[in-house]
Coordinates of C-alpha atoms (C1' of nucleotides) in Angstrom, one line a residue:
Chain A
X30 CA -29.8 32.1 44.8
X31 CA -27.3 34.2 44.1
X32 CA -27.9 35.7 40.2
X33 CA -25.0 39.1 39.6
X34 CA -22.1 38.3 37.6
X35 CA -20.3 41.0 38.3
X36 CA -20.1 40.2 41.9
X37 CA -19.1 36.8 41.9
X38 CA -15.6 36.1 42.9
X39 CA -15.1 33.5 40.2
X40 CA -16.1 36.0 37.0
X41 CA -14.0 38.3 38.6
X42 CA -11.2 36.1 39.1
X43 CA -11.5 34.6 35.4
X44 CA -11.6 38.6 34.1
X45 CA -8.8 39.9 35.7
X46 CA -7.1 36.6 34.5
X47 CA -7.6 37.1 30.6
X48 CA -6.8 40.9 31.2
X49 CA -3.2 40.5 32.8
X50 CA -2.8 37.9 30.0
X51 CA -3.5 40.4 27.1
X52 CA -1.6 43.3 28.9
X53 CA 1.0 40.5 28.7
X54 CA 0.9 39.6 25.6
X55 CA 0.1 43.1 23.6
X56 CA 4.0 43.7 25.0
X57 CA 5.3 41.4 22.6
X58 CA 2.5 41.5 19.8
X59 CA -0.2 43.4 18.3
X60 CA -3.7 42.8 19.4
X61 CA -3.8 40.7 15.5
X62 CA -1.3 38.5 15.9
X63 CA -2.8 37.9 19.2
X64 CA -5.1 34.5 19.5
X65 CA -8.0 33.8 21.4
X66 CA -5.9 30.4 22.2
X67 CA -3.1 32.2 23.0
X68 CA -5.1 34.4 25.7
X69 CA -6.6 31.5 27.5
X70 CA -3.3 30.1 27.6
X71 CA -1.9 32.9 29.3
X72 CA -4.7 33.4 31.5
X73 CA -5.2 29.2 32.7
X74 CA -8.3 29.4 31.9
X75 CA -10.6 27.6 29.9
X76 CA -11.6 28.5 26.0
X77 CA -15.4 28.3 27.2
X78 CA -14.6 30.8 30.2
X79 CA -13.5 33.2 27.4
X80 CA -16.4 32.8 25.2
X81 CA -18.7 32.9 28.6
X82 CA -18.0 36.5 28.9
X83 CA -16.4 38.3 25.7
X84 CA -17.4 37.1 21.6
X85 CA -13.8 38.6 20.6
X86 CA -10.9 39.3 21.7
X87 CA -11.6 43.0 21.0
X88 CA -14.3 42.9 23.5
X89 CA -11.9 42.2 26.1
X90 CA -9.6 45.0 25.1
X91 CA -12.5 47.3 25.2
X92 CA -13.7 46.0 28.7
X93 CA -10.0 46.7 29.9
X94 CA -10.5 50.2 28.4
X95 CA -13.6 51.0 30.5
X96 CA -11.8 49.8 33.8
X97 CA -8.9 51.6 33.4
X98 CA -10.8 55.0 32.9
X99 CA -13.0 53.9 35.5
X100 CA -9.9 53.9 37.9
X101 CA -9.1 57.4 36.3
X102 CA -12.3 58.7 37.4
X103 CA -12.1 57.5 41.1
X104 CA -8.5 59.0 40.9
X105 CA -9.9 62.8 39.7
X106 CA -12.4 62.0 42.2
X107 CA -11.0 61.4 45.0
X108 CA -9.8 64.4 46.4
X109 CA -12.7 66.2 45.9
X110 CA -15.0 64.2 48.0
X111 CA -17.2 65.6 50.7
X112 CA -18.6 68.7 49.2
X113 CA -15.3 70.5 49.5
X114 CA -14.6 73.7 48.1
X115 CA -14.4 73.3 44.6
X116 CA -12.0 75.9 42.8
X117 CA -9.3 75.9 40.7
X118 CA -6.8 75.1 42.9
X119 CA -8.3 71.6 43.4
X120 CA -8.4 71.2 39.4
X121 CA -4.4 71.3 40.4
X122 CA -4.8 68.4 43.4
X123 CA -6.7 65.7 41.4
X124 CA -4.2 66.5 38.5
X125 CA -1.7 65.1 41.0
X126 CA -3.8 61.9 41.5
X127 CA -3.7 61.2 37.9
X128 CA 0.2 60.3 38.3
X129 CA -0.7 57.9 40.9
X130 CA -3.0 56.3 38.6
X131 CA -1.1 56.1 35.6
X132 CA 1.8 55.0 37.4
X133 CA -0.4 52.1 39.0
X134 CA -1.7 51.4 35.0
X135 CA 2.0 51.6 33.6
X136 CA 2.1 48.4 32.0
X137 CA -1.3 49.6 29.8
X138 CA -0.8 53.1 29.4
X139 CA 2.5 52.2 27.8
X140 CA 0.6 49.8 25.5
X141 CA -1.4 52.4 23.8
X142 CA 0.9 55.2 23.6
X143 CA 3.6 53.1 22.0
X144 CA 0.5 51.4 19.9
X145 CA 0.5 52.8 16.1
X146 CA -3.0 50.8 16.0
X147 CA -4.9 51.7 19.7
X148 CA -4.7 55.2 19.0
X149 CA -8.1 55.7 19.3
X150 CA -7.7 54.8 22.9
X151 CA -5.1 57.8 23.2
X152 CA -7.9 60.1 22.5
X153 CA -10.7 58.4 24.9
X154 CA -8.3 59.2 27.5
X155 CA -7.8 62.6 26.3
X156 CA -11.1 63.6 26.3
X157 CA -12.2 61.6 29.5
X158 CA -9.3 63.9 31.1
X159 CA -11.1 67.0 29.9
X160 CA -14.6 66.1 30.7
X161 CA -13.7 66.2 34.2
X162 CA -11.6 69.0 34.4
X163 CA -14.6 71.0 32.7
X164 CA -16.9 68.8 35.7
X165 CA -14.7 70.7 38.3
X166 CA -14.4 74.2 36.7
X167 CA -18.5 74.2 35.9
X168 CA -18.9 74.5 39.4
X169 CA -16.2 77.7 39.6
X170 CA -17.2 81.1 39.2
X171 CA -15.3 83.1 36.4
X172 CA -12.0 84.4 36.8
X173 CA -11.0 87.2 35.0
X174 CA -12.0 86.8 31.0
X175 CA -10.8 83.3 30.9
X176 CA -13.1 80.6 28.8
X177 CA -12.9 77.9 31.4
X178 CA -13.8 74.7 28.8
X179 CA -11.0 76.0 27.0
X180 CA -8.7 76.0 30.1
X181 CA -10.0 72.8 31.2
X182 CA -9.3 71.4 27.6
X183 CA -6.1 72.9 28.1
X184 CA -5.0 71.6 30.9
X185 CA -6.7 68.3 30.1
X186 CA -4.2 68.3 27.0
X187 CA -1.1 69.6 28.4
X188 CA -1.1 66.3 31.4
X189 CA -1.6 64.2 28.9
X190 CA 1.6 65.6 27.5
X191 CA 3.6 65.3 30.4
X192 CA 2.3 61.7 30.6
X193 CA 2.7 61.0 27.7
X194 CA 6.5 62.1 27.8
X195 CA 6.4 60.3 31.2
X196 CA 5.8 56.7 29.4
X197 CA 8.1 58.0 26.7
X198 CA 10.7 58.0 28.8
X199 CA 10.0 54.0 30.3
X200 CA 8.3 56.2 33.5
X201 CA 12.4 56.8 34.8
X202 CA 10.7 59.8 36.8
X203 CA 8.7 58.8 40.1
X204 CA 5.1 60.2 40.1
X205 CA 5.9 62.1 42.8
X206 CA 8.5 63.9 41.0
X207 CA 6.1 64.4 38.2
X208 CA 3.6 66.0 40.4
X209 CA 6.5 68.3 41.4
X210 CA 7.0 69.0 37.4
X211 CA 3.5 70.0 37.1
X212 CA 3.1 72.2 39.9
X213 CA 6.4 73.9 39.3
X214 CA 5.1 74.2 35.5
X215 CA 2.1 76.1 36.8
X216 CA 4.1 78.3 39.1
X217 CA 5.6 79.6 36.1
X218 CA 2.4 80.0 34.1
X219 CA -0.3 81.7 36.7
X220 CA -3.7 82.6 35.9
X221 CA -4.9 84.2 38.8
Chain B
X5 CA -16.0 13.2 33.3
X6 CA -12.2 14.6 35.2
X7 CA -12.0 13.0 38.2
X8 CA -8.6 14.1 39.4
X9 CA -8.8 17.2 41.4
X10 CA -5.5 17.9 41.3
X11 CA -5.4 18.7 37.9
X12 CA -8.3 20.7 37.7
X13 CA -7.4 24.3 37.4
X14 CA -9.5 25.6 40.1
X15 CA -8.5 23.7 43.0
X16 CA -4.8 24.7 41.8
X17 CA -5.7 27.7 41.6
X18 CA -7.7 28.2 45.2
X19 CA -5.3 26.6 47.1
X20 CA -2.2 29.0 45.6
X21 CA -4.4 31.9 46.8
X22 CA -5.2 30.1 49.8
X23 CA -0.5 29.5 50.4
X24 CA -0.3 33.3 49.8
X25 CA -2.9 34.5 51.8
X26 CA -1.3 32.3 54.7
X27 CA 2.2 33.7 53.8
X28 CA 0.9 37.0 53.7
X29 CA -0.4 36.4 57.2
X30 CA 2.6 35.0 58.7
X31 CA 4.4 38.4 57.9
X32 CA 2.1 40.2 60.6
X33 CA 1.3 37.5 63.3
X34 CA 1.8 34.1 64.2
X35 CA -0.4 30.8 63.4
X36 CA -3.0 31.1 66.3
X37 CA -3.1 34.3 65.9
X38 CA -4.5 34.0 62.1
X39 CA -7.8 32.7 62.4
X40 CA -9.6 30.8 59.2
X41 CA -11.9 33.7 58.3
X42 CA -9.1 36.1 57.7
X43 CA -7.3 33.4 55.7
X44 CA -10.2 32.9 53.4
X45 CA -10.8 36.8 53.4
X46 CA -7.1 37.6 52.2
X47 CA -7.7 35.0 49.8
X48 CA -10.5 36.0 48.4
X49 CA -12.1 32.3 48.4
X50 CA -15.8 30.9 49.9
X51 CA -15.3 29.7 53.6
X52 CA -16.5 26.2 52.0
X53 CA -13.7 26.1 49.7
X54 CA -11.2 26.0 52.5
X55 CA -13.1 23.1 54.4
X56 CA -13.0 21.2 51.1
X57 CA -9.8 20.4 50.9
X58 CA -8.4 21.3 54.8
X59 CA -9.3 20.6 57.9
X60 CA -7.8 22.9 60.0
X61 CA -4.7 25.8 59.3
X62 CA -2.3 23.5 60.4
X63 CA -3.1 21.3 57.1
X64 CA -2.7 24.4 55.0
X65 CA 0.5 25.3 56.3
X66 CA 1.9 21.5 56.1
X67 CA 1.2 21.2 52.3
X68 CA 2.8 24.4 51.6
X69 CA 5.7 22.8 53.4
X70 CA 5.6 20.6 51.3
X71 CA 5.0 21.9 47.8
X72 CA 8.5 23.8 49.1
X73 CA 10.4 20.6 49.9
X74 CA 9.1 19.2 46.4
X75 CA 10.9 22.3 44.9
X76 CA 13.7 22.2 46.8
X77 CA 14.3 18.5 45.4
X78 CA 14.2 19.4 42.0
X79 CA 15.6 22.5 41.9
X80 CA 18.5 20.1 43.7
X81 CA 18.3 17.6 41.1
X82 CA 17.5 19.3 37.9
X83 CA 21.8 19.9 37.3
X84 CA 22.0 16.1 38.3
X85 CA 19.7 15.1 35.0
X86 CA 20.2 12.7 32.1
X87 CA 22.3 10.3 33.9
X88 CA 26.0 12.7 33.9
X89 CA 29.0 11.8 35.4
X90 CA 28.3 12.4 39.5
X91 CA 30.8 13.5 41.4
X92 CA 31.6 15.7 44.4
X93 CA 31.7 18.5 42.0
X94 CA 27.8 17.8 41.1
X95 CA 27.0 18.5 44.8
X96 CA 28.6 22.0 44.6
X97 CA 26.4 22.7 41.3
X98 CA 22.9 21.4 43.0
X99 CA 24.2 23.5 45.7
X100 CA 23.9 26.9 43.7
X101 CA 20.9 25.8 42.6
X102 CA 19.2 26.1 46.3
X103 CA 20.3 29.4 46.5
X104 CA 17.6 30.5 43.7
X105 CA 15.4 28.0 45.4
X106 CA 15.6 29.9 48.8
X107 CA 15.4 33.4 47.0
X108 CA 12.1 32.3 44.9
X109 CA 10.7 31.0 48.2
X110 CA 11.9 34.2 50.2
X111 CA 8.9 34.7 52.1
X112 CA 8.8 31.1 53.1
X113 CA 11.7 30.7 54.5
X114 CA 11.7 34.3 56.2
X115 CA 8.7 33.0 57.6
X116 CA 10.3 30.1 59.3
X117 CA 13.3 31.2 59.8
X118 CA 12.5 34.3 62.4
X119 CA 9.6 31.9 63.9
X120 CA 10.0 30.4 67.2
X121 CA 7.2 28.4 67.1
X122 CA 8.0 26.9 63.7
X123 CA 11.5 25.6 63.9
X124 CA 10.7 22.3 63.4
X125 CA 10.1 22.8 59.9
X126 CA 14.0 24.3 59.9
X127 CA 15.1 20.7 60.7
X128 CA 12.9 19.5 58.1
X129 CA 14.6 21.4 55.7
X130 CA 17.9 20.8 56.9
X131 CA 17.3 17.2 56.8
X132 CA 15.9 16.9 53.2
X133 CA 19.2 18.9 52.2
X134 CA 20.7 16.6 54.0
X135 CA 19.4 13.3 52.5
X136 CA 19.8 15.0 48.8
X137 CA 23.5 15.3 49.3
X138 CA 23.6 11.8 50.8
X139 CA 22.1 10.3 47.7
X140 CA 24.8 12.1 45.7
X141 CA 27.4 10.8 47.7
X142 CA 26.1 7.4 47.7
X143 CA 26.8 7.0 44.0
X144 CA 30.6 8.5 44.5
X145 CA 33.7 6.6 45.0
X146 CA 35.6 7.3 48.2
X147 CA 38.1 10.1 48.5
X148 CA 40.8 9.7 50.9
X149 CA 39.8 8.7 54.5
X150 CA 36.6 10.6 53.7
X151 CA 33.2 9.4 55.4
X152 CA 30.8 10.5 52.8
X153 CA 28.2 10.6 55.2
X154 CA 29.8 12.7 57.0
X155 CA 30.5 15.0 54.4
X156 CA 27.2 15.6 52.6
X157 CA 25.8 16.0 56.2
X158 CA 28.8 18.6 56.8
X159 CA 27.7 20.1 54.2
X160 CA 24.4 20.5 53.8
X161 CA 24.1 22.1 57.4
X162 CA 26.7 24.3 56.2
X163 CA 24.9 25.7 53.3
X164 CA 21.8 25.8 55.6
X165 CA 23.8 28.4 58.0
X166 CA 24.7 30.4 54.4
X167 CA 21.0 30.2 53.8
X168 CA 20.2 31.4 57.6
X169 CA 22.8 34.4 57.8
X170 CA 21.6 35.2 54.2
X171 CA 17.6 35.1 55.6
X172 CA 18.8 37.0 58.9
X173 CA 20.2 40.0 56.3
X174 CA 17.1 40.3 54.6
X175 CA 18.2 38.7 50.9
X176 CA 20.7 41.5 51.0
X177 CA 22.8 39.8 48.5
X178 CA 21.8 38.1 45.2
X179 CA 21.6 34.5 44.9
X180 CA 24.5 35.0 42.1
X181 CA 26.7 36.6 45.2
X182 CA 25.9 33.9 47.6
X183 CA 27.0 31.1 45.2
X184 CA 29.9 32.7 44.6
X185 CA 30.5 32.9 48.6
X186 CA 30.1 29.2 48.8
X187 CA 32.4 28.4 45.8
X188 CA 34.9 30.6 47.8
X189 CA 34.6 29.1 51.0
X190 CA 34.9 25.6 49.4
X191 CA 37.9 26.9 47.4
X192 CA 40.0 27.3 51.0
X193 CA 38.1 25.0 52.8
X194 CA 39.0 21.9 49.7
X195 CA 39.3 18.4 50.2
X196 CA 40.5 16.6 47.1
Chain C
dA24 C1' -22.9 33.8 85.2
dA25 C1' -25.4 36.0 81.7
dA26 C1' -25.0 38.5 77.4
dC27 C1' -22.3 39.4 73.7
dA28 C1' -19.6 39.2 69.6
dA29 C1' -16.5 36.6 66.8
dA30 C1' -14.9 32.6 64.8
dT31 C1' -16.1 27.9 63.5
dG32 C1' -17.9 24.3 61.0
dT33 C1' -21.9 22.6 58.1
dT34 C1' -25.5 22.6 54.7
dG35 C1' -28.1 23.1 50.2
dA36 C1' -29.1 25.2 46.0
dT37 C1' -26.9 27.4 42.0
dT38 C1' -23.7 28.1 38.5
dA39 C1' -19.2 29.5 36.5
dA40 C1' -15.4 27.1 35.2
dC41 C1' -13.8 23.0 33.7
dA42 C1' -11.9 19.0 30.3
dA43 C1' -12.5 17.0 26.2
dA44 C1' -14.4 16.4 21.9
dC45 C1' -16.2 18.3 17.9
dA46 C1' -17.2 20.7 13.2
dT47 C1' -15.7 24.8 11.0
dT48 C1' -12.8 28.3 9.4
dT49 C1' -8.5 30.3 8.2
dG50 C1' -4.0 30.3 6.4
dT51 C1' 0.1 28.1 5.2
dT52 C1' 2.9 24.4 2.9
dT53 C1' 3.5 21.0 -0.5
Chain D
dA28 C1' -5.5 22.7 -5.8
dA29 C1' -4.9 19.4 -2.4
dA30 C1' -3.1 18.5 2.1
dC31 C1' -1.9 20.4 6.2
dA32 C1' -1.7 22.6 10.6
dA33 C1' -3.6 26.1 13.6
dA34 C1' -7.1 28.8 15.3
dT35 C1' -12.0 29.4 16.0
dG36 C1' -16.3 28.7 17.9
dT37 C1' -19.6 25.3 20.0
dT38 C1' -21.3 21.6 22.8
dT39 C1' -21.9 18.3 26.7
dG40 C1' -21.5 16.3 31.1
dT41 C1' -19.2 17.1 35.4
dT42 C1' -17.9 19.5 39.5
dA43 C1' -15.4 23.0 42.3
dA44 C1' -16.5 27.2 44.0
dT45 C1' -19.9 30.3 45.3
dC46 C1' -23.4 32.6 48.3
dA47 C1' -26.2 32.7 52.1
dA48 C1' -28.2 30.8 56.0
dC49 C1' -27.6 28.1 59.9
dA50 C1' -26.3 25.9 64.5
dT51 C1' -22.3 25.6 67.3
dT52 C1' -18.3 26.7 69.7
dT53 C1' -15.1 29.9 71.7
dG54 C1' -13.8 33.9 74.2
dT55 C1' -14.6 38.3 75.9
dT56 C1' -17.3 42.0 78.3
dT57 C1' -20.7 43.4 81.3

DNA sequence: AAACAAATGTTGATTAACAAACATTTGTTT
DNA sequence: AAACAAATGTTTGTTAATCAACATTTGTTT
C-alpha cells in the first residue's frame, strides 16, 4: 500500500535515531573505537533496524555527510529564491545563511574539524561551498578583469576559514556576530 | 513472541512523543482547545497509534500525570535507600531531591501550575508529597509534643508553596539555590 | 436549515522495528 | 595455543506503527 522508505515516519525516526547516537558518540571516540553495538545502544533501537538500512557503520557516517550538505545547500539557497536578481551582492547574503547553518550543525561540524581522520569530509565541504558560489557568479556578468571561479573559490575558502576559526574557538561568537565579521571583512576588501 | 507492550521500545517510544507533543501544546492553549489531530501532528505519530493505546486526551494527559508522580516518588526515595538510619533529617535530604524533580519536570508543572482548569492535579501533587513525608515520619520516634502527622503535612505543603513561588518566577533560580532556601528557612524555623 | 469544513473514530493491508536466539569473527587474557 | 569475552552479522516469528480510505460526528458559515 504504501512502498517509499524515505517517507515513512518510522525509517525516518530509526535514522535520525542512530545519527544523534553517532554524533554522540564520535565526541568521546573515533569512528574505530566506535561499535555497531554501541550505536544501537545509543540510538534504542534494534541491531536489525541498523542492519535494515546501513552494512557499516561508515555508511551511516557517510549518509549523515550527505544530509548535512544537503541542509547547506537549502541554506545558500534560500535567499536566492524566486528568480531574484542574482549578483554579487547576494553571493554576500547566502554567505550569511551559512552561519545559520553551521551553527544549527555545531555538534557535527565540530566533529570533523577537530577529526585528524574525517578530513576528507573537511574538503567535501570546501568544495561543496565553492560549487555554489561559482552556481551564483555563472549567472553574473564580468566585473572588471576579475576571474570569477577564482573569486568564488576564494571566497568559498576564506568562510570556511572564518568557520573554521569559529568552531576553533567552541563557536563563543553568535552567528550573527559572525555575519557582522564577514561583511565588515569585505568592507575592507572591495571589488567593485 | 514479546507480549508485553510495555517493554517494547516502540510503544515507549510513541507515547514519549505523544507526552511532549501534549506538553508542547499546553504552552499555547488549553485542553479543549488541543484537538487529537494536532496532537498526533506535533507528534509526528499515525492517528491509529494514538487510539491504540488512548481513548480520549484526557487519558493521555492522566498517564503523564502519572509517569510524573512515579518520579516524584523515587526521586523522594532514592536518598532513603538501603535501609539507613531514618530520621527527620532524611525528610530534609528527599526534600532537595524534589527540587531537581520539579526542575527536570519544568514544563509540567508550569503547565499545571498557571492552569485554572487543571488544579486538581496541584492537590494531587501536594498530597503524594504529602503521604511520602508521612511514611517517613511513620518510621520516626516522637520529638517533643510533636504530631508527626502534622508535621510532614506542614511540611510538605510548605515545600509545595517553595515549589509554586519558584514556578511563578519562571525557574529563576537553580534547584542548588532553592535547596539551599529551604535548609535556611528550616535552620530559623527548627524544631529539635 | 442546508452546506460546508474540520475533527473524530474505525478499518484493513502492509511492513519496519522488535526481541531473542544463533553461528561467526575478532581480539584479548590466561 | 587454548580459553575467553566482545562484537559482528544473520535469522525467525511477532506485532506496533504506518498509510490511506472511509463513515460519522461536530461546529461553523451561508
Amino acid at each position: 500500500m504504501f512502498m517509499d522508505n524515505y517517507h515513512d515516519r518510522r525509517v525516518r525516526k530509526s535514522k535520525i535515531a542512530l545519527k544523534n547516537a553517532l554524533i554522540s558518540l564520535l565526541q568521546q571516540k573515533n569512528l574505530q573505537q566506535i561499535t555497531v553495538t554501541k550505536i544501537v545502544q545509543a540510538a534504542d533501537v534494534n541491531r536489525g533496524t541498523f542492519y535494515k538500512h546501513y552494512q557499516y557503520k561508515e555508511e551511516l557516517l557517510e549518509e549523515m555527510v550527505d544530509d548535512v550538505i544537503l541542509d547547506l545547500i537549502d541554506s545558500y539557497r534560500e535567499p536566492l529564491k524566486e528568480g531574484e536578481k542574482i549578483s554579487i551582492d547576494n553571493l554576500n547574503v547566502s554567505a550569511i545563511k551559512i552561519f545559520d547553518h553551521v551553527e544549527k550543525h555545531a555538534d557535527f561540524y565540530t566533529i570533523i574539524a577537530k577529526s585528524n581522520a574525517l578530513v576528507g569530509l573537511q574538503s567535501r565541504i570546501c568544495m561543496q561551498l565553492t560549487d555554489l558560489m561559482k552556481e551564483v557568479v555563472e549567472q553574473t556578468r564580468e566585473i572588471k578583469g576579475i576571474e570569477l571561479n577564482l573569486l568564488a573559490s576564494y571566497q568559498a575558502y576564506a568562510i570556511w576559514g572564518l568557520i573554521r576559526e569559529w568552531i576553533d574557538q567552541d563557536f563563543k561568537y553568535s552567528a550573527t556576530y559572525m555575519s557582522n565579521q564577514l561583511l565588515t571583512i569585505l568592507h575592507f576588501t572591495r571589488y567593485s
